């Protein structure tokens, strides 16, 4: 696999993409909404009904087994208070749905075809998707423990791993990670700039949900 350096600016990339996908973007967006329903929405619902966080669950389990929990209590503040149910769900299902989203996206970008069932096609390769999701999460977390910047670099190094698996499901998770690192060599800053170019758009689209969350009783909503 050869490394290709992307020299186009974020503006050029978005203009070329807009020309190619003209008239079909909203159909693709509906697919991404379906993806978020299976990931963020389901994860949030699980966190609401099963709110105990991951560290508290471990402490409770360790106490049941009469294992010393002192060091767990010490590191509790260093980890986000994510509900254990959400963490388990995302560790198992998150990778599968992410692989399906990558398959759906590649199919759209190559042929401009919209096939919503492909978002769930990751279940065909569930074991590889789960392993890849866990391995990438572990690597990024370990690098993040050193400092924020190494964590960000690691995140962008493994950014294409799921697309590589989506393109060729016969590859192993470690092979996908290795090829992603090679693919992103010299391209990490370019992708970072592309992500930043969407920041204003993300903020604008976040406003309705922020306003809604401030005026709607979330308990009643659930």
CSV table of C-alpha atoms in Angstrom, one decimal:
chain,number,residue,atom,x,y,z
A,1,UNK,CA,0.0,0.0,0.0
A,2,UNK,CA,1.4,3.4,-1.1
A,3,UNK,CA,1.1,6.6,0.9
A,4,UNK,CA,-0.7,9.4,-1.0
A,5,UNK,CA,-0.3,13.0,0.3
A,6,UNK,CA,-3.4,15.1,-0.1
A,7,UNK,CA,-2.4,18.6,-1.3
A,8,UNK,CA,-5.9,20.1,-1.9
A,9,UNK,CA,-7.1,22.7,0.6
A,10,UNK,CA,-10.2,22.0,2.7
A,11,UNK,CA,-12.1,24.5,0.5
A,12,UNK,CA,-11.1,22.6,-2.7
A,13,UNK,CA,-12.0,19.3,-1.2
A,14,UNK,CA,-15.5,20.5,-0.2
A,15,UNK,CA,-16.1,22.2,-3.5
A,16,UNK,CA,-15.2,19.0,-5.4
A,17,UNK,CA,-17.4,17.0,-3.1
A,18,UNK,CA,-20.3,19.4,-3.5
A,19,UNK,CA,-20.1,19.2,-7.3
A,20,UNK,CA,-19.9,15.4,-7.3
A,21,UNK,CA,-22.7,14.9,-4.8
A,22,UNK,CA,-25.0,17.7,-6.0
A,23,UNK,CA,-28.7,16.8,-5.4
A,24,UNK,CA,-28.0,13.7,-3.3
A,25,UNK,CA,-26.5,15.0,-0.1
A,26,UNK,CA,-29.7,15.1,2.0
A,27,UNK,CA,-30.4,11.4,1.2
A,28,UNK,CA,-26.9,10.7,2.6
A,29,UNK,CA,-27.6,12.8,5.6
A,30,UNK,CA,-30.6,10.7,6.5
A,31,UNK,CA,-28.3,7.7,6.6
A,32,UNK,CA,-26.0,9.5,9.0
A,33,UNK,CA,-29.0,10.4,11.2
A,34,UNK,CA,-29.9,6.7,11.3
A,35,UNK,CA,-26.3,6.0,12.4
A,36,UNK,CA,-26.6,8.4,15.2
A,37,UNK,CA,-29.9,6.9,16.3
A,38,UNK,CA,-28.1,3.5,16.8
A,39,UNK,CA,-25.1,5.1,18.5
A,40,UNK,CA,-25.7,8.3,20.4
A,41,UNK,CA,-29.4,8.1,21.0
A,42,UNK,CA,-29.5,4.4,22.1
A,43,UNK,CA,-26.4,5.1,24.3
A,44,UNK,CA,-28.1,8.1,25.9
A,45,UNK,CA,-31.2,6.1,26.6
A,46,UNK,CA,-29.2,3.3,28.2
A,47,UNK,CA,-27.3,5.9,30.3
A,48,UNK,CA,-30.6,7.3,31.5
A,49,UNK,CA,-32.2,4.0,32.6
A,50,UNK,CA,-28.9,2.4,33.8
A,51,UNK,CA,-26.9,5.4,35.2
A,52,UNK,CA,-24.2,3.7,37.2
A,53,UNK,CA,-20.9,4.7,35.8
A,54,UNK,CA,-18.1,2.3,34.8
A,55,UNK,CA,-15.8,3.0,37.8
A,56,UNK,CA,-18.6,2.6,40.3
A,57,UNK,CA,-19.5,-0.7,38.7
A,58,UNK,CA,-15.9,-2.0,39.0
A,59,UNK,CA,-15.7,-0.8,42.6
A,60,UNK,CA,-18.9,-2.6,43.4
A,61,UNK,CA,-17.7,-5.8,41.6
A,62,UNK,CA,-14.3,-5.7,43.4
A,63,UNK,CA,-15.9,-5.3,46.8
A,64,UNK,CA,-18.1,-8.4,46.1
A,65,UNK,CA,-14.9,-10.3,45.3
A,66,UNK,CA,-13.1,-8.9,48.3
A,67,UNK,CA,-10.5,-7.1,46.2
A,68,UNK,CA,-8.8,-3.9,47.3
A,69,UNK,CA,-10.5,-0.9,45.5
A,70,UNK,CA,-8.2,1.8,46.8
A,71,UNK,CA,-6.4,2.4,43.5
A,72,UNK,CA,-9.8,2.5,41.6
A,73,UNK,CA,-11.0,5.2,43.9
A,74,UNK,CA,-7.8,7.2,43.3
A,75,UNK,CA,-8.2,7.1,39.5
A,76,UNK,CA,-12.0,7.6,39.4
A,77,UNK,CA,-11.7,11.4,38.9
A,78,UNK,CA,-9.4,10.9,35.8
A,79,UNK,CA,-12.0,9.1,33.8
A,80,UNK,CA,-15.2,10.5,32.3
A,81,UNK,CA,-18.3,9.5,34.3
A,82,UNK,CA,-19.7,7.4,31.4
A,83,UNK,CA,-22.5,5.0,32.3
A,84,UNK,CA,-21.3,1.4,32.2
A,85,UNK,CA,-24.3,0.4,30.1
A,86,UNK,CA,-23.4,2.9,27.4
A,87,UNK,CA,-19.7,1.9,27.5
A,88,UNK,CA,-20.5,-1.7,27.1
A,89,UNK,CA,-23.0,-1.0,24.3
A,90,UNK,CA,-20.6,1.3,22.4
A,91,UNK,CA,-17.7,-1.2,22.8
A,92,UNK,CA,-19.8,-4.0,21.3
A,93,UNK,CA,-22.3,-2.3,18.9
A,94,UNK,CA,-20.5,1.0,18.3
A,95,UNK,CA,-17.8,-0.6,16.1
A,96,UNK,CA,-20.3,-2.6,14.2
A,97,UNK,CA,-22.4,0.4,13.4
A,98,UNK,CA,-19.4,2.5,12.6
A,99,UNK,CA,-18.2,-0.1,10.1
A,100,UNK,CA,-21.7,-0.1,8.5
A,101,UNK,CA,-21.5,3.7,8.3
A,102,UNK,CA,-18.2,3.5,6.5
A,103,UNK,CA,-19.5,0.9,4.1
A,104,UNK,CA,-22.6,3.1,3.5
A,105,UNK,CA,-20.4,6.1,2.9
A,106,UNK,CA,-17.9,4.4,0.5
A,107,UNK,CA,-20.8,3.1,-1.5
A,108,UNK,CA,-22.3,6.6,-1.7
A,109,UNK,CA,-19.1,8.4,-2.6
A,110,UNK,CA,-18.1,5.9,-5.3
A,111,UNK,CA,-21.4,5.2,-7.0
A,112,UNK,CA,-23.7,7.9,-5.6
A,113,UNK,CA,-26.1,5.1,-4.5
A,114,UNK,CA,-28.1,5.4,-1.3
A,115,UNK,CA,-28.7,2.0,0.4
A,116,UNK,CA,-29.8,2.6,4.0
A,117,UNK,CA,-29.6,-1.2,4.9
A,118,UNK,CA,-25.8,-1.0,4.4
A,119,UNK,CA,-25.6,1.0,7.7
A,120,UNK,CA,-26.3,-2.3,9.4
A,121,UNK,CA,-24.0,-4.3,7.1
A,122,UNK,CA,-21.3,-4.2,9.7
A,123,UNK,CA,-23.0,-7.1,11.5
A,124,UNK,CA,-21.6,-9.4,8.8
A,125,UNK,CA,-18.1,-8.7,10.1
A,126,UNK,CA,-19.1,-8.1,13.7
A,127,UNK,CA,-16.1,-9.8,15.4
A,128,UNK,CA,-13.5,-7.8,13.4
A,129,UNK,CA,-15.5,-4.6,13.9
A,130,UNK,CA,-15.6,-5.1,17.7
A,131,UNK,CA,-11.9,-6.0,17.9
A,132,UNK,CA,-10.9,-3.0,15.8
A,133,UNK,CA,-13.1,-0.7,17.9
A,134,UNK,CA,-11.6,-1.9,21.2
A,135,UNK,CA,-8.0,-1.9,19.9
A,136,UNK,CA,-8.3,1.7,18.5
A,137,UNK,CA,-9.9,2.9,21.8
A,138,UNK,CA,-7.2,1.3,23.9
A,139,UNK,CA,-4.4,2.8,21.7
A,140,UNK,CA,-5.9,6.3,21.7
A,141,UNK,CA,-6.6,6.1,25.5
A,142,UNK,CA,-3.0,5.0,26.2
A,143,UNK,CA,-1.5,7.8,24.1
A,144,UNK,CA,-3.9,10.3,25.7
A,145,UNK,CA,-2.6,9.4,29.1
A,146,UNK,CA,0.8,10.7,28.1
A,147,UNK,CA,-0.6,14.1,27.0
A,148,UNK,CA,-3.5,15.6,25.0
A,149,UNK,CA,-1.4,16.1,21.8
A,150,UNK,CA,-0.2,12.5,21.5
A,151,UNK,CA,-3.8,11.3,21.9
A,152,UNK,CA,-5.0,13.6,19.1
A,153,UNK,CA,-2.1,12.4,16.9
A,154,UNK,CA,-3.1,8.8,17.6
A,155,UNK,CA,-6.8,9.5,16.9
A,156,UNK,CA,-5.9,10.8,13.4
A,157,UNK,CA,-3.4,8.0,12.8
A,158,UNK,CA,-6.1,5.4,13.2
A,159,UNK,CA,-8.9,7.5,11.6
A,160,UNK,CA,-9.0,5.5,8.4
A,161,UNK,CA,-8.9,2.0,10.0
A,162,UNK,CA,-12.6,1.4,9.7
A,163,UNK,CA,-12.7,2.6,6.1
A,164,UNK,CA,-9.9,0.2,5.2
A,165,UNK,CA,-11.9,-2.6,6.8
A,166,UNK,CA,-15.0,-1.5,5.0
A,167,UNK,CA,-13.1,-1.5,1.7
A,168,UNK,CA,-11.7,-5.0,2.3
A,169,UNK,CA,-13.3,-7.0,5.2
A,170,UNK,CA,-10.8,-9.8,4.7
A,171,UNK,CA,-8.1,-7.7,6.4
A,172,UNK,CA,-7.4,-8.1,10.1
A,173,UNK,CA,-8.0,-5.3,12.6
A,174,UNK,CA,-4.2,-4.9,13.2
A,175,UNK,CA,-3.6,-4.8,9.4
A,176,UNK,CA,-6.2,-2.0,9.1
A,177,UNK,CA,-4.5,-0.1,11.9
A,178,UNK,CA,-1.1,-0.5,10.3
A,179,UNK,CA,-2.4,0.7,6.9
A,180,UNK,CA,-4.3,3.6,8.5
A,181,UNK,CA,-1.1,4.8,10.1
A,182,UNK,CA,0.7,4.6,6.7
A,183,UNK,CA,-2.2,6.3,4.9
A,184,UNK,CA,-2.3,9.2,7.4
A,185,UNK,CA,1.5,9.8,7.3
A,186,UNK,CA,1.7,13.4,6.1
A,187,UNK,CA,-2.1,13.7,6.0
A,188,UNK,CA,-3.0,14.1,9.7
A,189,UNK,CA,-2.7,17.9,9.7
A,190,UNK,CA,-4.6,18.1,6.4
A,191,UNK,CA,-7.5,16.1,7.9
A,192,UNK,CA,-7.4,18.2,11.0
A,193,UNK,CA,-7.7,21.4,9.0
A,194,UNK,CA,-10.7,19.8,7.1
A,195,UNK,CA,-12.4,19.0,10.4
A,196,UNK,CA,-11.8,22.5,11.7
A,197,UNK,CA,-13.4,23.9,8.5
A,198,UNK,CA,-16.7,22.3,9.7
A,199,UNK,CA,-16.5,23.6,13.2
A,200,UNK,CA,-18.8,26.6,12.6
A,201,UNK,CA,-21.3,24.4,10.9
A,202,UNK,CA,-21.3,22.0,13.8
A,203,UNK,CA,-21.8,24.8,16.3
A,204,UNK,CA,-24.8,26.2,14.3
A,205,UNK,CA,-26.4,22.8,14.1
A,206,UNK,CA,-25.9,22.3,17.8
A,207,UNK,CA,-27.8,25.4,18.8
A,208,UNK,CA,-31.3,23.8,18.4
A,209,UNK,CA,-30.5,20.9,20.6
A,210,UNK,CA,-28.9,23.1,23.3
A,211,UNK,CA,-31.9,25.4,23.3
A,212,UNK,CA,-34.3,22.4,23.4
A,213,UNK,CA,-32.4,20.8,26.3
A,214,UNK,CA,-32.6,24.1,28.3
A,215,UNK,CA,-36.4,24.3,28.0
A,216,UNK,CA,-37.5,20.7,27.8
A,217,UNK,CA,-37.7,18.5,30.9
A,218,UNK,CA,-35.5,15.6,29.8
A,219,UNK,CA,-37.1,13.2,32.3
A,220,UNK,CA,-40.5,13.8,30.8
A,221,UNK,CA,-39.0,13.4,27.3
A,222,UNK,CA,-37.6,9.9,28.2
